[in-house]
JSON list of C-alpha atoms in Angstrom, two decimals:
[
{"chain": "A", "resi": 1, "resn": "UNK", "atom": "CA", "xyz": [-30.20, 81.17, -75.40]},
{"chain": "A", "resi": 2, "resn": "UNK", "atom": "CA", "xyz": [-26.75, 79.96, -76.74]},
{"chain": "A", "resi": 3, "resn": "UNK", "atom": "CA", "xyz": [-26.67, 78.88, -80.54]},
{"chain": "A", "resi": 4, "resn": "UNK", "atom": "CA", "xyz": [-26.10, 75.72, -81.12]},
{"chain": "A", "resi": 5, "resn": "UNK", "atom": "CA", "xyz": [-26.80, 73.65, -84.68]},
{"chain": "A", "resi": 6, "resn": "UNK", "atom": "CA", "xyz": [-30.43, 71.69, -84.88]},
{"chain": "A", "resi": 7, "resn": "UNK", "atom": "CA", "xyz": [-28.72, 68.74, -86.17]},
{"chain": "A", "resi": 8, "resn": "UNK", "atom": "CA", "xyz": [-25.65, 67.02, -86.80]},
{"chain": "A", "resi": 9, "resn": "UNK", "atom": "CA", "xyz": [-24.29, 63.93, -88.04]},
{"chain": "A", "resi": 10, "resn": "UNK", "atom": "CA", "xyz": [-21.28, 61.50, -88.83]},
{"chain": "A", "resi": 11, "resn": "UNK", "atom": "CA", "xyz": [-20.65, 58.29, -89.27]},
{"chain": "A", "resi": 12, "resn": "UNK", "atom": "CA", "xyz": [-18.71, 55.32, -86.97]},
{"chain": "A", "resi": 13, "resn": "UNK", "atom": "CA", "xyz": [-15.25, 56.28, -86.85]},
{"chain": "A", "resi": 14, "resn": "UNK", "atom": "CA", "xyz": [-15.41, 59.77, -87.81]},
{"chain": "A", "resi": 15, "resn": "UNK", "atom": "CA", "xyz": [-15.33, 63.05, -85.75]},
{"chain": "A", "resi": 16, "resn": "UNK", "atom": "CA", "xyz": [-18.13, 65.75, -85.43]},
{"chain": "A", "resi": 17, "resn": "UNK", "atom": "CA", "xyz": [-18.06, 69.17, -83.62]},
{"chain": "A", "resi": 18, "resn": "UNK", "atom": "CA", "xyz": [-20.87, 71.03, -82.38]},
{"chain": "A", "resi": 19, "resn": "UNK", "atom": "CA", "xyz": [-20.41, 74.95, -82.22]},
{"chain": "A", "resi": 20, "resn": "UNK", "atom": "CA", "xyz": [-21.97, 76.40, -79.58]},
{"chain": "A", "resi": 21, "resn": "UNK", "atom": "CA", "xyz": [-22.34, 80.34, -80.11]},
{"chain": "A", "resi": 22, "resn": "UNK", "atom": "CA", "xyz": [-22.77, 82.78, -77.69]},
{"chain": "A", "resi": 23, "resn": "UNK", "atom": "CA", "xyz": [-21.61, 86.79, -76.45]},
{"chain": "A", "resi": 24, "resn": "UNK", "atom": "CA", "xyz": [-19.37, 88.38, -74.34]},
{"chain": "A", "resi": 25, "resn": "UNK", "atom": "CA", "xyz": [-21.59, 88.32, -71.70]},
{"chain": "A", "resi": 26, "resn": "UNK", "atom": "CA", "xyz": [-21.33, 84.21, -71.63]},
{"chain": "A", "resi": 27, "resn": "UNK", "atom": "CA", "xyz": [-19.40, 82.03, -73.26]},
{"chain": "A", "resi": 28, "resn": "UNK", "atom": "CA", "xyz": [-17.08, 85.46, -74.44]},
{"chain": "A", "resi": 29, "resn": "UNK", "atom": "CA", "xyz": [-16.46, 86.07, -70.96]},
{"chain": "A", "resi": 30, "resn": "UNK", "atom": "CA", "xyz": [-16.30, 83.37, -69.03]},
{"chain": "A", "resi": 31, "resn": "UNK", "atom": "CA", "xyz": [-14.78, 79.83, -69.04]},
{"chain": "A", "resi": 32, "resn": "UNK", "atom": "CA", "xyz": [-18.04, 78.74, -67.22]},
{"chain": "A", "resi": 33, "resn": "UNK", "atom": "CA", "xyz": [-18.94, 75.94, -70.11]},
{"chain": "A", "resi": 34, "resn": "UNK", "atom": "CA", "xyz": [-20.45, 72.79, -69.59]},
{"chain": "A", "resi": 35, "resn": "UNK", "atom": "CA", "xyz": [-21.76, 70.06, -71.74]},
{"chain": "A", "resi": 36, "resn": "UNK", "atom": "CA", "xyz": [-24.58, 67.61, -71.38]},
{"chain": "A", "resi": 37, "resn": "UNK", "atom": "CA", "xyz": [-25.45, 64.23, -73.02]},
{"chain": "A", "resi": 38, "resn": "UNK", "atom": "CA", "xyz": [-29.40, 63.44, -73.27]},
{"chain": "A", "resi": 39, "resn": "UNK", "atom": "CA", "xyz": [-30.03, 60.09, -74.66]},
{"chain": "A", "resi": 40, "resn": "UNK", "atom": "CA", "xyz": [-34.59, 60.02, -75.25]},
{"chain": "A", "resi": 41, "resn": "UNK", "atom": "CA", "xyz": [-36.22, 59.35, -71.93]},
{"chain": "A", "resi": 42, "resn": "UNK", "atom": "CA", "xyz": [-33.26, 60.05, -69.97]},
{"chain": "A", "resi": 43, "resn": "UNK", "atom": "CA", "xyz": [-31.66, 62.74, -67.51]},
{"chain": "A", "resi": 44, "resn": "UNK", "atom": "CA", "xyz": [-28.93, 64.80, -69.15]},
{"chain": "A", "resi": 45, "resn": "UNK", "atom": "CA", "xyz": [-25.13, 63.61, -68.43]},
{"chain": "A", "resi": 46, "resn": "UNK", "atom": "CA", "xyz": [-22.42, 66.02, -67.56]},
{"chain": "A", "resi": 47, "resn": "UNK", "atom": "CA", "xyz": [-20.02, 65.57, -70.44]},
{"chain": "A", "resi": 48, "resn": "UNK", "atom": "CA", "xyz": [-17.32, 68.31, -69.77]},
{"chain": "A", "resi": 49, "resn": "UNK", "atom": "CA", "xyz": [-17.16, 71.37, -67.72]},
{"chain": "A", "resi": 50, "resn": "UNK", "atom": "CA", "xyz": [-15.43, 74.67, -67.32]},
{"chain": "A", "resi": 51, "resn": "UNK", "atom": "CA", "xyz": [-14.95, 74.74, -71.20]},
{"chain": "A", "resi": 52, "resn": "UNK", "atom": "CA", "xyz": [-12.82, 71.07, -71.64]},
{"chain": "A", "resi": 53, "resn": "UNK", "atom": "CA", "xyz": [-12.51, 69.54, -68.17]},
{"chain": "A", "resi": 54, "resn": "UNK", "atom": "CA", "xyz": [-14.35, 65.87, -68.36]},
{"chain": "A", "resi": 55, "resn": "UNK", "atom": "CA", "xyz": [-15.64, 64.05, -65.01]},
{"chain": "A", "resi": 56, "resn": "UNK", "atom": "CA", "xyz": [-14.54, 60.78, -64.08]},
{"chain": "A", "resi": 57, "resn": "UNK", "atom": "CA", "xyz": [-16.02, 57.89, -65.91]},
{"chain": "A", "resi": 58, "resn": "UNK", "atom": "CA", "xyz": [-16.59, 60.44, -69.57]},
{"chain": "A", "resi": 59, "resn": "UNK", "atom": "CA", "xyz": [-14.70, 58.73, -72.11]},
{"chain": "A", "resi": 60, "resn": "UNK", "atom": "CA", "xyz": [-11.72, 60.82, -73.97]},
{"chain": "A", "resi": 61, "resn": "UNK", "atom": "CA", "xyz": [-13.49, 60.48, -76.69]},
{"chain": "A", "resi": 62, "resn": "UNK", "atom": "CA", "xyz": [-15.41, 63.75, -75.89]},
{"chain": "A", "resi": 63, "resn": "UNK", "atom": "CA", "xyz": [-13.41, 66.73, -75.82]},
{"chain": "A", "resi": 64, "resn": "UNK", "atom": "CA", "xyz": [-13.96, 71.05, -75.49]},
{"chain": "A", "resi": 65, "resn": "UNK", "atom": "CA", "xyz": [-12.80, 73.93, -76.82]},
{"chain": "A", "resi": 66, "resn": "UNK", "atom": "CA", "xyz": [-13.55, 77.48, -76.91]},
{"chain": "A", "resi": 67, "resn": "UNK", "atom": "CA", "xyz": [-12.76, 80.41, -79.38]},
{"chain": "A", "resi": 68, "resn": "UNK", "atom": "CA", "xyz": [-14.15, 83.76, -78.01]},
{"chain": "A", "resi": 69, "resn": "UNK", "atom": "CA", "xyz": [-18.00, 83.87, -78.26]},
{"chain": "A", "resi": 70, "resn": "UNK", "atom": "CA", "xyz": [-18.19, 80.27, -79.75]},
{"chain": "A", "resi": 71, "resn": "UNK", "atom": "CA", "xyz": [-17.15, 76.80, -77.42]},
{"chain": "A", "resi": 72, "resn": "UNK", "atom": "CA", "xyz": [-17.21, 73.57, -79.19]},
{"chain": "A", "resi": 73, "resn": "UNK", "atom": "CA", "xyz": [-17.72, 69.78, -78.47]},
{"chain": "A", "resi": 74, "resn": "UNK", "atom": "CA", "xyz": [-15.53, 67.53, -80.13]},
{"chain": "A", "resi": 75, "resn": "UNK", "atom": "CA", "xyz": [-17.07, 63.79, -80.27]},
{"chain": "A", "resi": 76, "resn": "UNK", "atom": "CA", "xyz": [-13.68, 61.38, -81.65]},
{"chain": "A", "resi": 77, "resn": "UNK", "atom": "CA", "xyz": [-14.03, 58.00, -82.94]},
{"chain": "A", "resi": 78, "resn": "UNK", "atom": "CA", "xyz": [-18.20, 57.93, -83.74]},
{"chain": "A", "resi": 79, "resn": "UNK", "atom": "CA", "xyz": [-20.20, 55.31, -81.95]},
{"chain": "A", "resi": 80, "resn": "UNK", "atom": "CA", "xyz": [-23.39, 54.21, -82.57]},
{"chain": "A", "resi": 81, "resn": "UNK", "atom": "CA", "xyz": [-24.42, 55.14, -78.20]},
{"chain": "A", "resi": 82, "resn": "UNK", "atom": "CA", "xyz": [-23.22, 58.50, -78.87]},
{"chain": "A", "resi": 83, "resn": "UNK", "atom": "CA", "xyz": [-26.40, 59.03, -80.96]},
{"chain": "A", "resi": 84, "resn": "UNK", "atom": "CA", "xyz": [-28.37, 61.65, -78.32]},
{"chain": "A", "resi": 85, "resn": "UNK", "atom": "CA", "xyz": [-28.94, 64.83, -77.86]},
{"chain": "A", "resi": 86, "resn": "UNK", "atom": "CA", "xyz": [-26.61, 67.49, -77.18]},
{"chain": "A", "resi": 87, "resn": "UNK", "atom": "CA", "xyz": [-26.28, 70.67, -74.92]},
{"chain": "A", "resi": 88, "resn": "UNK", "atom": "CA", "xyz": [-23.74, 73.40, -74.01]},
{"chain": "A", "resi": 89, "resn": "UNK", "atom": "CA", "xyz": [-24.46, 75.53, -71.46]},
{"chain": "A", "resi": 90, "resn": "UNK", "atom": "CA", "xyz": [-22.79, 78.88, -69.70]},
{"chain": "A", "resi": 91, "resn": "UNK", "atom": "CA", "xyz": [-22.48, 81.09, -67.18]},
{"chain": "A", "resi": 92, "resn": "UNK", "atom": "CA", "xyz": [-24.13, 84.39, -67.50]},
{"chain": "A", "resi": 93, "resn": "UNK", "atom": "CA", "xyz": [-24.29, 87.66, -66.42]},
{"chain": "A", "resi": 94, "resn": "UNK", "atom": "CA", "xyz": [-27.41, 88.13, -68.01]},
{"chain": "A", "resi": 95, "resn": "UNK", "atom": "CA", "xyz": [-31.08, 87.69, -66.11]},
{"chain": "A", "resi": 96, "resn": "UNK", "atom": "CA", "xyz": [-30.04, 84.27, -65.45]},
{"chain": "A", "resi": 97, "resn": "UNK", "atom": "CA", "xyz": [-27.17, 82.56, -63.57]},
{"chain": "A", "resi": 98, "resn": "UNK", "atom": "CA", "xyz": [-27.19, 80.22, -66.05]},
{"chain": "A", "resi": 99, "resn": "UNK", "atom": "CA", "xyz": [-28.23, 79.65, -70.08]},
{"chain": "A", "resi": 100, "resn": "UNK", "atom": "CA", "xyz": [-28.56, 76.74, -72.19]},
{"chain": "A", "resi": 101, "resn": "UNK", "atom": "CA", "xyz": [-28.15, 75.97, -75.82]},
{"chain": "A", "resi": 102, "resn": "UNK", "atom": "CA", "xyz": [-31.23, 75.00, -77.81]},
{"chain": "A", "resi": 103, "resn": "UNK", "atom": "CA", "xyz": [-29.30, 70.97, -78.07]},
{"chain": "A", "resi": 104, "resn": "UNK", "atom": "CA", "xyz": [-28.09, 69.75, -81.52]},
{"chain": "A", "resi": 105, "resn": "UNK", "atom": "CA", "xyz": [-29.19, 66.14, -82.18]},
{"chain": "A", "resi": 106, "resn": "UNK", "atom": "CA", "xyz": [-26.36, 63.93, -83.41]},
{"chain": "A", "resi": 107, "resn": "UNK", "atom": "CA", "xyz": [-27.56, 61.07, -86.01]},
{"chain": "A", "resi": 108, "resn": "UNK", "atom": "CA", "xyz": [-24.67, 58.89, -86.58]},
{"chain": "A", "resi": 109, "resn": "UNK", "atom": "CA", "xyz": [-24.98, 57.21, -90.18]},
{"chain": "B", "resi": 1, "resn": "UNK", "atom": "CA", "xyz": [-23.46, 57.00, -55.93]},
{"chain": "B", "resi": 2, "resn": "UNK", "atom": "CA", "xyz": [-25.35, 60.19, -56.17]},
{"chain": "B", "resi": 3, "resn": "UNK", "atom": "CA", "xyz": [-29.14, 59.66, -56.49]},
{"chain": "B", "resi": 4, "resn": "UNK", "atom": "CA", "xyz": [-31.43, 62.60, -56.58]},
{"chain": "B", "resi": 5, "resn": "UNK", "atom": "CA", "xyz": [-35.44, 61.35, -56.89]},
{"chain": "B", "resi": 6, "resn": "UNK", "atom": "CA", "xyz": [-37.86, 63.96, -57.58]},
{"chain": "B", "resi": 7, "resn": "UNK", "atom": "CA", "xyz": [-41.42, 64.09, -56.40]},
{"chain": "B", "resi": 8, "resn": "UNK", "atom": "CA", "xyz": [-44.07, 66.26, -56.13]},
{"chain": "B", "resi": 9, "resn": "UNK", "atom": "CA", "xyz": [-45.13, 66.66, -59.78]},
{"chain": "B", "resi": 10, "resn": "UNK", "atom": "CA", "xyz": [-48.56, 66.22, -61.48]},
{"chain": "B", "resi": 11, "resn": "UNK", "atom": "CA", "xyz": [-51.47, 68.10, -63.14]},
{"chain": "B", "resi": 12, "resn": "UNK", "atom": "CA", "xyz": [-52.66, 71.60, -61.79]},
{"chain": "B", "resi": 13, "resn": "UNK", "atom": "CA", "xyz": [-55.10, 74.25, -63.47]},
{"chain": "B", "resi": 14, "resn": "UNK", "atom": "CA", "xyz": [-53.53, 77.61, -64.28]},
{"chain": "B", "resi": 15, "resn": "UNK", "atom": "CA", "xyz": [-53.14, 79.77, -61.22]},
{"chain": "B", "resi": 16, "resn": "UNK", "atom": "CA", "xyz": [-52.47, 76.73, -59.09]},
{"chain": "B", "resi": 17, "resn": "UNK", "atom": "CA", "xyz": [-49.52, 75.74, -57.20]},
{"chain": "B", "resi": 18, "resn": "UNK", "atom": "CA", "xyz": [-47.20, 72.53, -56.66]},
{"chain": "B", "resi": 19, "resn": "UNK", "atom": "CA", "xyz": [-44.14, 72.25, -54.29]},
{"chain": "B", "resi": 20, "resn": "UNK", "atom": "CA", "xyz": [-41.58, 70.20, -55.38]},
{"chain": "B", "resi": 21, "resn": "UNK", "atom": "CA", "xyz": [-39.02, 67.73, -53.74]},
{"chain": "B", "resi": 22, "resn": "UNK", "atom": "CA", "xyz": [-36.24, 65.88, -54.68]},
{"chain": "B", "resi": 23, "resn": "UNK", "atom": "CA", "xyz": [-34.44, 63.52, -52.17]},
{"chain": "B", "resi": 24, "resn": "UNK", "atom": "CA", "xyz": [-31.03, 63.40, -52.13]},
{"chain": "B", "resi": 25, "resn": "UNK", "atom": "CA", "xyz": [-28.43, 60.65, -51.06]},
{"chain": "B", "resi": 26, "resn": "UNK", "atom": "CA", "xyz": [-24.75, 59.07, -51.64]},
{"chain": "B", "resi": 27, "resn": "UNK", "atom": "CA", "xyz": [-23.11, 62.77, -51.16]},
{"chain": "B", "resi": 28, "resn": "UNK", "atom": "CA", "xyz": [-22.69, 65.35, -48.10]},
{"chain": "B", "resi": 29, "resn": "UNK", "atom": "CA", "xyz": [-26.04, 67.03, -49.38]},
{"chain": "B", "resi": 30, "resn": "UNK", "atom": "CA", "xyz": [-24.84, 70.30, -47.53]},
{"chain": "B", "resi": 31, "resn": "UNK", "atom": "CA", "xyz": [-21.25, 70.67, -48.92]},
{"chain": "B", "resi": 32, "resn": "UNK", "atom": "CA", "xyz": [-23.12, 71.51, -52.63]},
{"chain": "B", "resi": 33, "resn": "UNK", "atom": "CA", "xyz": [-25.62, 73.89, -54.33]},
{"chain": "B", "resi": 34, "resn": "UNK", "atom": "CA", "xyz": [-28.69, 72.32, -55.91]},
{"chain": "B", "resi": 35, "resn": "UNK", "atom": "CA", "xyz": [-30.47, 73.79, -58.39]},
{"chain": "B", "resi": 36, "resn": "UNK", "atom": "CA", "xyz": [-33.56, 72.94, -60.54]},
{"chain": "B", "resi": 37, "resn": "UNK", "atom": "CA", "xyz": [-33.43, 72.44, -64.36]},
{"chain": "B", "resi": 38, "resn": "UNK", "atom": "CA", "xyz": [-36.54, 72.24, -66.54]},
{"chain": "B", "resi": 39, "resn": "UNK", "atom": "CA", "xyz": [-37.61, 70.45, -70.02]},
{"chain": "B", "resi": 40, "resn": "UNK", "atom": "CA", "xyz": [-40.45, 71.19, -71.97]},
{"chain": "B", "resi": 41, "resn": "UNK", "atom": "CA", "xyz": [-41.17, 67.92, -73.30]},
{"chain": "B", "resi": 42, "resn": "UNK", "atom": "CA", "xyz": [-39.83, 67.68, -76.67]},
{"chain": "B", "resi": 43, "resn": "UNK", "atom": "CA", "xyz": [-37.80, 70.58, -76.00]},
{"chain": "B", "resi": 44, "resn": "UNK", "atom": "CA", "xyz": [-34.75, 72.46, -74.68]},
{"chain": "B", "resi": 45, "resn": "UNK", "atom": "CA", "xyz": [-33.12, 72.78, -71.05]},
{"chain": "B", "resi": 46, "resn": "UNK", "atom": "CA", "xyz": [-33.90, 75.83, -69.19]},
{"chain": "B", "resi": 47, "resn": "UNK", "atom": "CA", "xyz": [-32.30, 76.50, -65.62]},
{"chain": "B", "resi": 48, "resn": "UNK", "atom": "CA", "xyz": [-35.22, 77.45, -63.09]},
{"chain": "B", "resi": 49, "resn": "UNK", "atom": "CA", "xyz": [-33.21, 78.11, -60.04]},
{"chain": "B", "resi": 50, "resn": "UNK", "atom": "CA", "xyz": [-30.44, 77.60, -57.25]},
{"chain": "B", "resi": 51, "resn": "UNK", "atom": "CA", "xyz": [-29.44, 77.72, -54.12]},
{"chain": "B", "resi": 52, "resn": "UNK", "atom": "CA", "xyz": [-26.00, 77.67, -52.03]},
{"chain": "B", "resi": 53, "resn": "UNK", "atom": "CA", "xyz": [-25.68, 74.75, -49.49]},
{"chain": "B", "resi": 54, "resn": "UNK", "atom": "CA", "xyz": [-26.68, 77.01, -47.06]},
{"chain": "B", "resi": 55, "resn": "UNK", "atom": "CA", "xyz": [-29.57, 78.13, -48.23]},
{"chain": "B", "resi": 56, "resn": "UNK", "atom": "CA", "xyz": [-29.19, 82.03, -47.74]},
{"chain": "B", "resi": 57, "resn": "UNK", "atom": "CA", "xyz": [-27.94, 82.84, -50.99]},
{"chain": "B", "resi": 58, "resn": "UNK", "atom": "CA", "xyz": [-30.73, 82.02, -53.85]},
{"chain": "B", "resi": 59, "resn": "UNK", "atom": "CA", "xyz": [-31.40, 82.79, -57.70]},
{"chain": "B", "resi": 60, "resn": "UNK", "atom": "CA", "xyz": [-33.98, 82.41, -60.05]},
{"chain": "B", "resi": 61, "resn": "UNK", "atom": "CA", "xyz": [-34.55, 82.81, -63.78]},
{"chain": "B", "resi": 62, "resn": "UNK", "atom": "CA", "xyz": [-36.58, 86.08, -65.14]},
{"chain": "B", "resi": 63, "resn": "UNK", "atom": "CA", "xyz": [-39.36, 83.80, -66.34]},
{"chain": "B", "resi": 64, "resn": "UNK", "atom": "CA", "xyz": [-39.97, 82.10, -62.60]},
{"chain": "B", "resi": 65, "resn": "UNK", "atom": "CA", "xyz": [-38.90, 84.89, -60.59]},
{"chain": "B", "resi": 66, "resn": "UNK", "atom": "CA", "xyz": [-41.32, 86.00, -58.10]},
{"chain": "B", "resi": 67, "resn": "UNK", "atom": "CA", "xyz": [-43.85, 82.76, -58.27]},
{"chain": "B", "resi": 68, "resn": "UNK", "atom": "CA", "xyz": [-41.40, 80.23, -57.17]},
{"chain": "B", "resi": 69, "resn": "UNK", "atom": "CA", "xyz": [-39.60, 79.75, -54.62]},
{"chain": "B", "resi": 70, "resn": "UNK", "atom": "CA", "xyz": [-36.47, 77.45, -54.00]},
{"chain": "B", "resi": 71, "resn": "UNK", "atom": "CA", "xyz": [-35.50, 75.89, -50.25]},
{"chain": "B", "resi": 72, "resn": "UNK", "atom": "CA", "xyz": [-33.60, 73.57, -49.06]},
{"chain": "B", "resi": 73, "resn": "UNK", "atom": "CA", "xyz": [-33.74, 71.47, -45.36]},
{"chain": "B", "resi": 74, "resn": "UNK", "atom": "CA", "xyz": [-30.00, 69.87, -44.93]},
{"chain": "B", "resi": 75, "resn": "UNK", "atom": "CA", "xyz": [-31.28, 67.58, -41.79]},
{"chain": "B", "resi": 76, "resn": "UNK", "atom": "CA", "xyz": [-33.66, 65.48, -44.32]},
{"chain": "B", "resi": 77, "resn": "UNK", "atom": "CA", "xyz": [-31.17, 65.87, -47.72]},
{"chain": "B", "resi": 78, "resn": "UNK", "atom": "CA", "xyz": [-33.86, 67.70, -49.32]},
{"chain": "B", "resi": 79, "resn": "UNK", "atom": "CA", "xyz": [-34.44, 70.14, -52.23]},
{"chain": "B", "resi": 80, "resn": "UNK", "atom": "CA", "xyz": [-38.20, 72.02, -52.37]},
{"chain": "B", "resi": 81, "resn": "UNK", "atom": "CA", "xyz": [-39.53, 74.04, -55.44]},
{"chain": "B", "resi": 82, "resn": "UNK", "atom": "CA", "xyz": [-42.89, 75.75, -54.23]},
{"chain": "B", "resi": 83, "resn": "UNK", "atom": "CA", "xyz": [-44.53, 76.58, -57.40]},
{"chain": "B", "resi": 84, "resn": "UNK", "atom": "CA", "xyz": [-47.18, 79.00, -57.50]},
{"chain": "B", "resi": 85, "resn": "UNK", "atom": "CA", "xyz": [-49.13, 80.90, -59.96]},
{"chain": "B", "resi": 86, "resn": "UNK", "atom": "CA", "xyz": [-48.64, 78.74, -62.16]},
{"chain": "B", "resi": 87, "resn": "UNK", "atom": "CA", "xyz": [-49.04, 79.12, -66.13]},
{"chain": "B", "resi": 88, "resn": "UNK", "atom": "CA", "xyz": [-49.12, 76.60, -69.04]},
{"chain": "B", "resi": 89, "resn": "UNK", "atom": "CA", "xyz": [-46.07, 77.53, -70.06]},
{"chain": "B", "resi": 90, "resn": "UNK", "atom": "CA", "xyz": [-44.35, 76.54, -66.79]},
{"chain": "B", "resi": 91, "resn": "UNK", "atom": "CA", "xyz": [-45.36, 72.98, -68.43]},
{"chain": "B", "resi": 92, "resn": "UNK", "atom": "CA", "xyz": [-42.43, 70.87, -67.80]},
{"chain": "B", "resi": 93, "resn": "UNK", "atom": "CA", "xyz": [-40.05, 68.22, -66.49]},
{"chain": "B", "resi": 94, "resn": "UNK", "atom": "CA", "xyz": [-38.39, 69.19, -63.56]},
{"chain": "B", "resi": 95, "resn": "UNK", "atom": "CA", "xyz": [-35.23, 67.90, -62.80]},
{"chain": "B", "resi": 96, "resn": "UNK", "atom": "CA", "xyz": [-33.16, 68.28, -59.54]},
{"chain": "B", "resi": 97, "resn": "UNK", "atom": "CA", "xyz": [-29.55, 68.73, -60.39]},
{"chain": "B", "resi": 98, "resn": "UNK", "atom": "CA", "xyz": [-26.62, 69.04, -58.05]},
{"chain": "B", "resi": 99, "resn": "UNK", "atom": "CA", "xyz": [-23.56, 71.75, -58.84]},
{"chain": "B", "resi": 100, "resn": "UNK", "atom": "CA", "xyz": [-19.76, 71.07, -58.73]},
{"chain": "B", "resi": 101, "resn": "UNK", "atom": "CA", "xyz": [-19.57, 74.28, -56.95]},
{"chain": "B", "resi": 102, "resn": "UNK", "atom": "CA", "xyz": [-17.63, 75.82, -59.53]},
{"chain": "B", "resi": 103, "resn": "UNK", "atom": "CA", "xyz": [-18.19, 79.60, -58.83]},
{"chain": "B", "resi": 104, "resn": "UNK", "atom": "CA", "xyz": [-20.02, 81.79, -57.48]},
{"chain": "B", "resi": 105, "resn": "UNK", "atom": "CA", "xyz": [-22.07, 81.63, -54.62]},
{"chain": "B", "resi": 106, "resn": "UNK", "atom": "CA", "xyz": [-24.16, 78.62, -56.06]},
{"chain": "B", "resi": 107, "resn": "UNK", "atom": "CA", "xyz": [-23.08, 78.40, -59.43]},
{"chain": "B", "resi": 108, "resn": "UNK", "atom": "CA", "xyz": [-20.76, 75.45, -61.32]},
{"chain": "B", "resi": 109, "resn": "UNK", "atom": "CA", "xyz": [-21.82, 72.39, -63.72]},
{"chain": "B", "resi": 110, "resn": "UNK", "atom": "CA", "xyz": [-24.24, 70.35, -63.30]},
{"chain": "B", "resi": 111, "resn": "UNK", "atom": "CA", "xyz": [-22.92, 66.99, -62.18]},
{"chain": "B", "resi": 112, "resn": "UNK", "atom": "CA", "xyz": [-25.80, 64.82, -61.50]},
{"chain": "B", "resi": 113, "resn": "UNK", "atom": "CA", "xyz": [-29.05, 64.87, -62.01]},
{"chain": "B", "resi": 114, "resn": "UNK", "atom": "CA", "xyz": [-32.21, 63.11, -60.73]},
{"chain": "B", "resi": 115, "resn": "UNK", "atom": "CA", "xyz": [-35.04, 61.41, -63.53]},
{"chain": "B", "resi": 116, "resn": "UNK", "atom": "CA", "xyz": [-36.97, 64.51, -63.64]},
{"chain": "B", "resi": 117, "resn": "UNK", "atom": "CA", "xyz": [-41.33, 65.05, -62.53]},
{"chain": "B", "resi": 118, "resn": "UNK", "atom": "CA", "xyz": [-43.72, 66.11, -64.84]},
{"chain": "B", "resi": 119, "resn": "UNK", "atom": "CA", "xyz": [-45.51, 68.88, -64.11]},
{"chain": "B", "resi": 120, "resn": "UNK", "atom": "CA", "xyz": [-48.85, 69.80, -66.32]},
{"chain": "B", "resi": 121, "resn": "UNK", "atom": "CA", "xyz": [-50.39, 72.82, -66.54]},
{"chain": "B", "resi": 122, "resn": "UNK", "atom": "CA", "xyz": [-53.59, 72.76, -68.23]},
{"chain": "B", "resi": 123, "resn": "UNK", "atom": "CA", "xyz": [-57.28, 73.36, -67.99]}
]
C-alpha cells in the first residue's frame, strides 16, 4: 500500500498537504495518481486524477503534485465540509493494477 | 448523471459464495471499464478487480485472484462479481466504480462510484 499520514489537520482558512509515499514501481513511475474524498457513510469522490487533473464540478481549492516516489494533495482555503477522509491511489506494476493509500483523516480545527 | 446501484450483498458462512451486481445508467455503459473497489468497514480502499468494456480483457488483485470472478453483460448495463470461496477476510463493502479509461486496457481513475453492498463473512 501507498503511505499516506493517519491524520491531519488545519484550521478554516489555512492550507494542508497530504504526502502520499510510494516506489518506483507506482507513484515513481507513473503519473497514474488519483485522489478520493470519503466523507463517513459515503462513496469515495474522485478529487483529482493523473497526478493534478480535477473533474468538473471539484472545486480549485484541491490541487496535486508529485515529487518522484511521493504525490501530494493540496487542500487551499480550509472549510469546515472538507473534514473527510482522504485517499491517493496509483497505478502499479506490482500484483495489482491498482493500489491505494491507507487514507489520512483531515480534522479541521 | 451517472448512477451505479449495487446489489447482491449479504451474510454467507466461510466457503460460501455471492455474485454481485451493480446496475448502471446515465452513461454509454460499454464505452468504459468498471471495476470493483472494496472497504473493510472502518478501514482502507482496496481495488478487487476490472474489466475493459468489452469484457475480454480482465484483472484481479493477488488476494481475490482465482475465487472471483468479474463479468460484465453490456445489453442490461450490468457489472457481476461472482464470489466464491469465500473467507472472513473478504468481509467488506463492495463498491462498483466506473474508470475514465485512462490507460491501459481497463485501467484510469475512478470517476464514479455506486453506494457500496455489504458483504459478511462469518460463522
Amino acid at each position: 500500500a501507498l503511505t499516506q499520514p493517519a491524520s491531519v489537520s488545519g484550521s478554516p482558512g489555512q492550507s494542508v498537504t497530504i504526502s502520499c509515499s510510494g516506489i518506483t514501481h507506482d507513484v515513481g513511475g507513473y503519473n497514474y495518481v488519483s485522489w478520493y474524498q470519503q466523507h463517513p457513510g459515503k462513496a469515495p469522490r474522485l478529487l483529482l486524477y493523473d497526478v493534478s487533473h480535477r473533474p468538473s464540478g471539484v472545486s480549485h481549492r484541491f490541487s496535486g503534485s508529485k515529487s518522484g516516489a511521493t504525490a501530494s494533495l493540496t487542500i487551499s482555503g480550509l472549510q469546515s465540509e472538507d473534514e473527510a477522509d482522504y485517499y491517493c491511489c496509483s497505478y502499479t506494476t506490482s500484483n495489482s493494477l491498482t493500489v491505494f493509500g491507507g487514507g489520512s483523516r483531515l480534522t479541521v480545527l | 448523471e451517472v448512477v451505479l446501484v449495487e446489489s447482491g450483498g449479504g451474510s454467507v458462512q466461510p466457503d460460501g459464495s455471492l455474485r454481485l451486481s451493480c446496475a448502471a445508467s446515465g452513461f454509454i455503459f460499454d464505452d468504459y471499464p468498471m471495476h470493483w473497489v472494496r472497504q473493510t468497514p472502518g478501514q482502507g480502499l482496496e481495488w478487487v478487480s476490472g474489466i475493459n468494456w468489452k469484457g475480454d480483457s480482465i484483472g484481479y488483485a493477488e488476494s481475490v485472484k482465482g475465487r472471483f470472478i468479474i463479468s460484465r453483460d453490456n445489453a442490461r448495463n450490468s457489472l457481476f462479481l461472482q464470489m466464491n470461496s469465500l473467507r472472513v477476510d473478504d468481509t467488506a463493502f463492495y463498491f462498483c466504480a466506473k474508470s475514465n479509461g485512462g490507460y491501459g486496457d481497463y485501467g484510469g481513475a475512478f470517476d464514479s462510484w455506486g453506494q457500496g453492498t455489504l458483504v459478511i463473512v462469518s460463522t
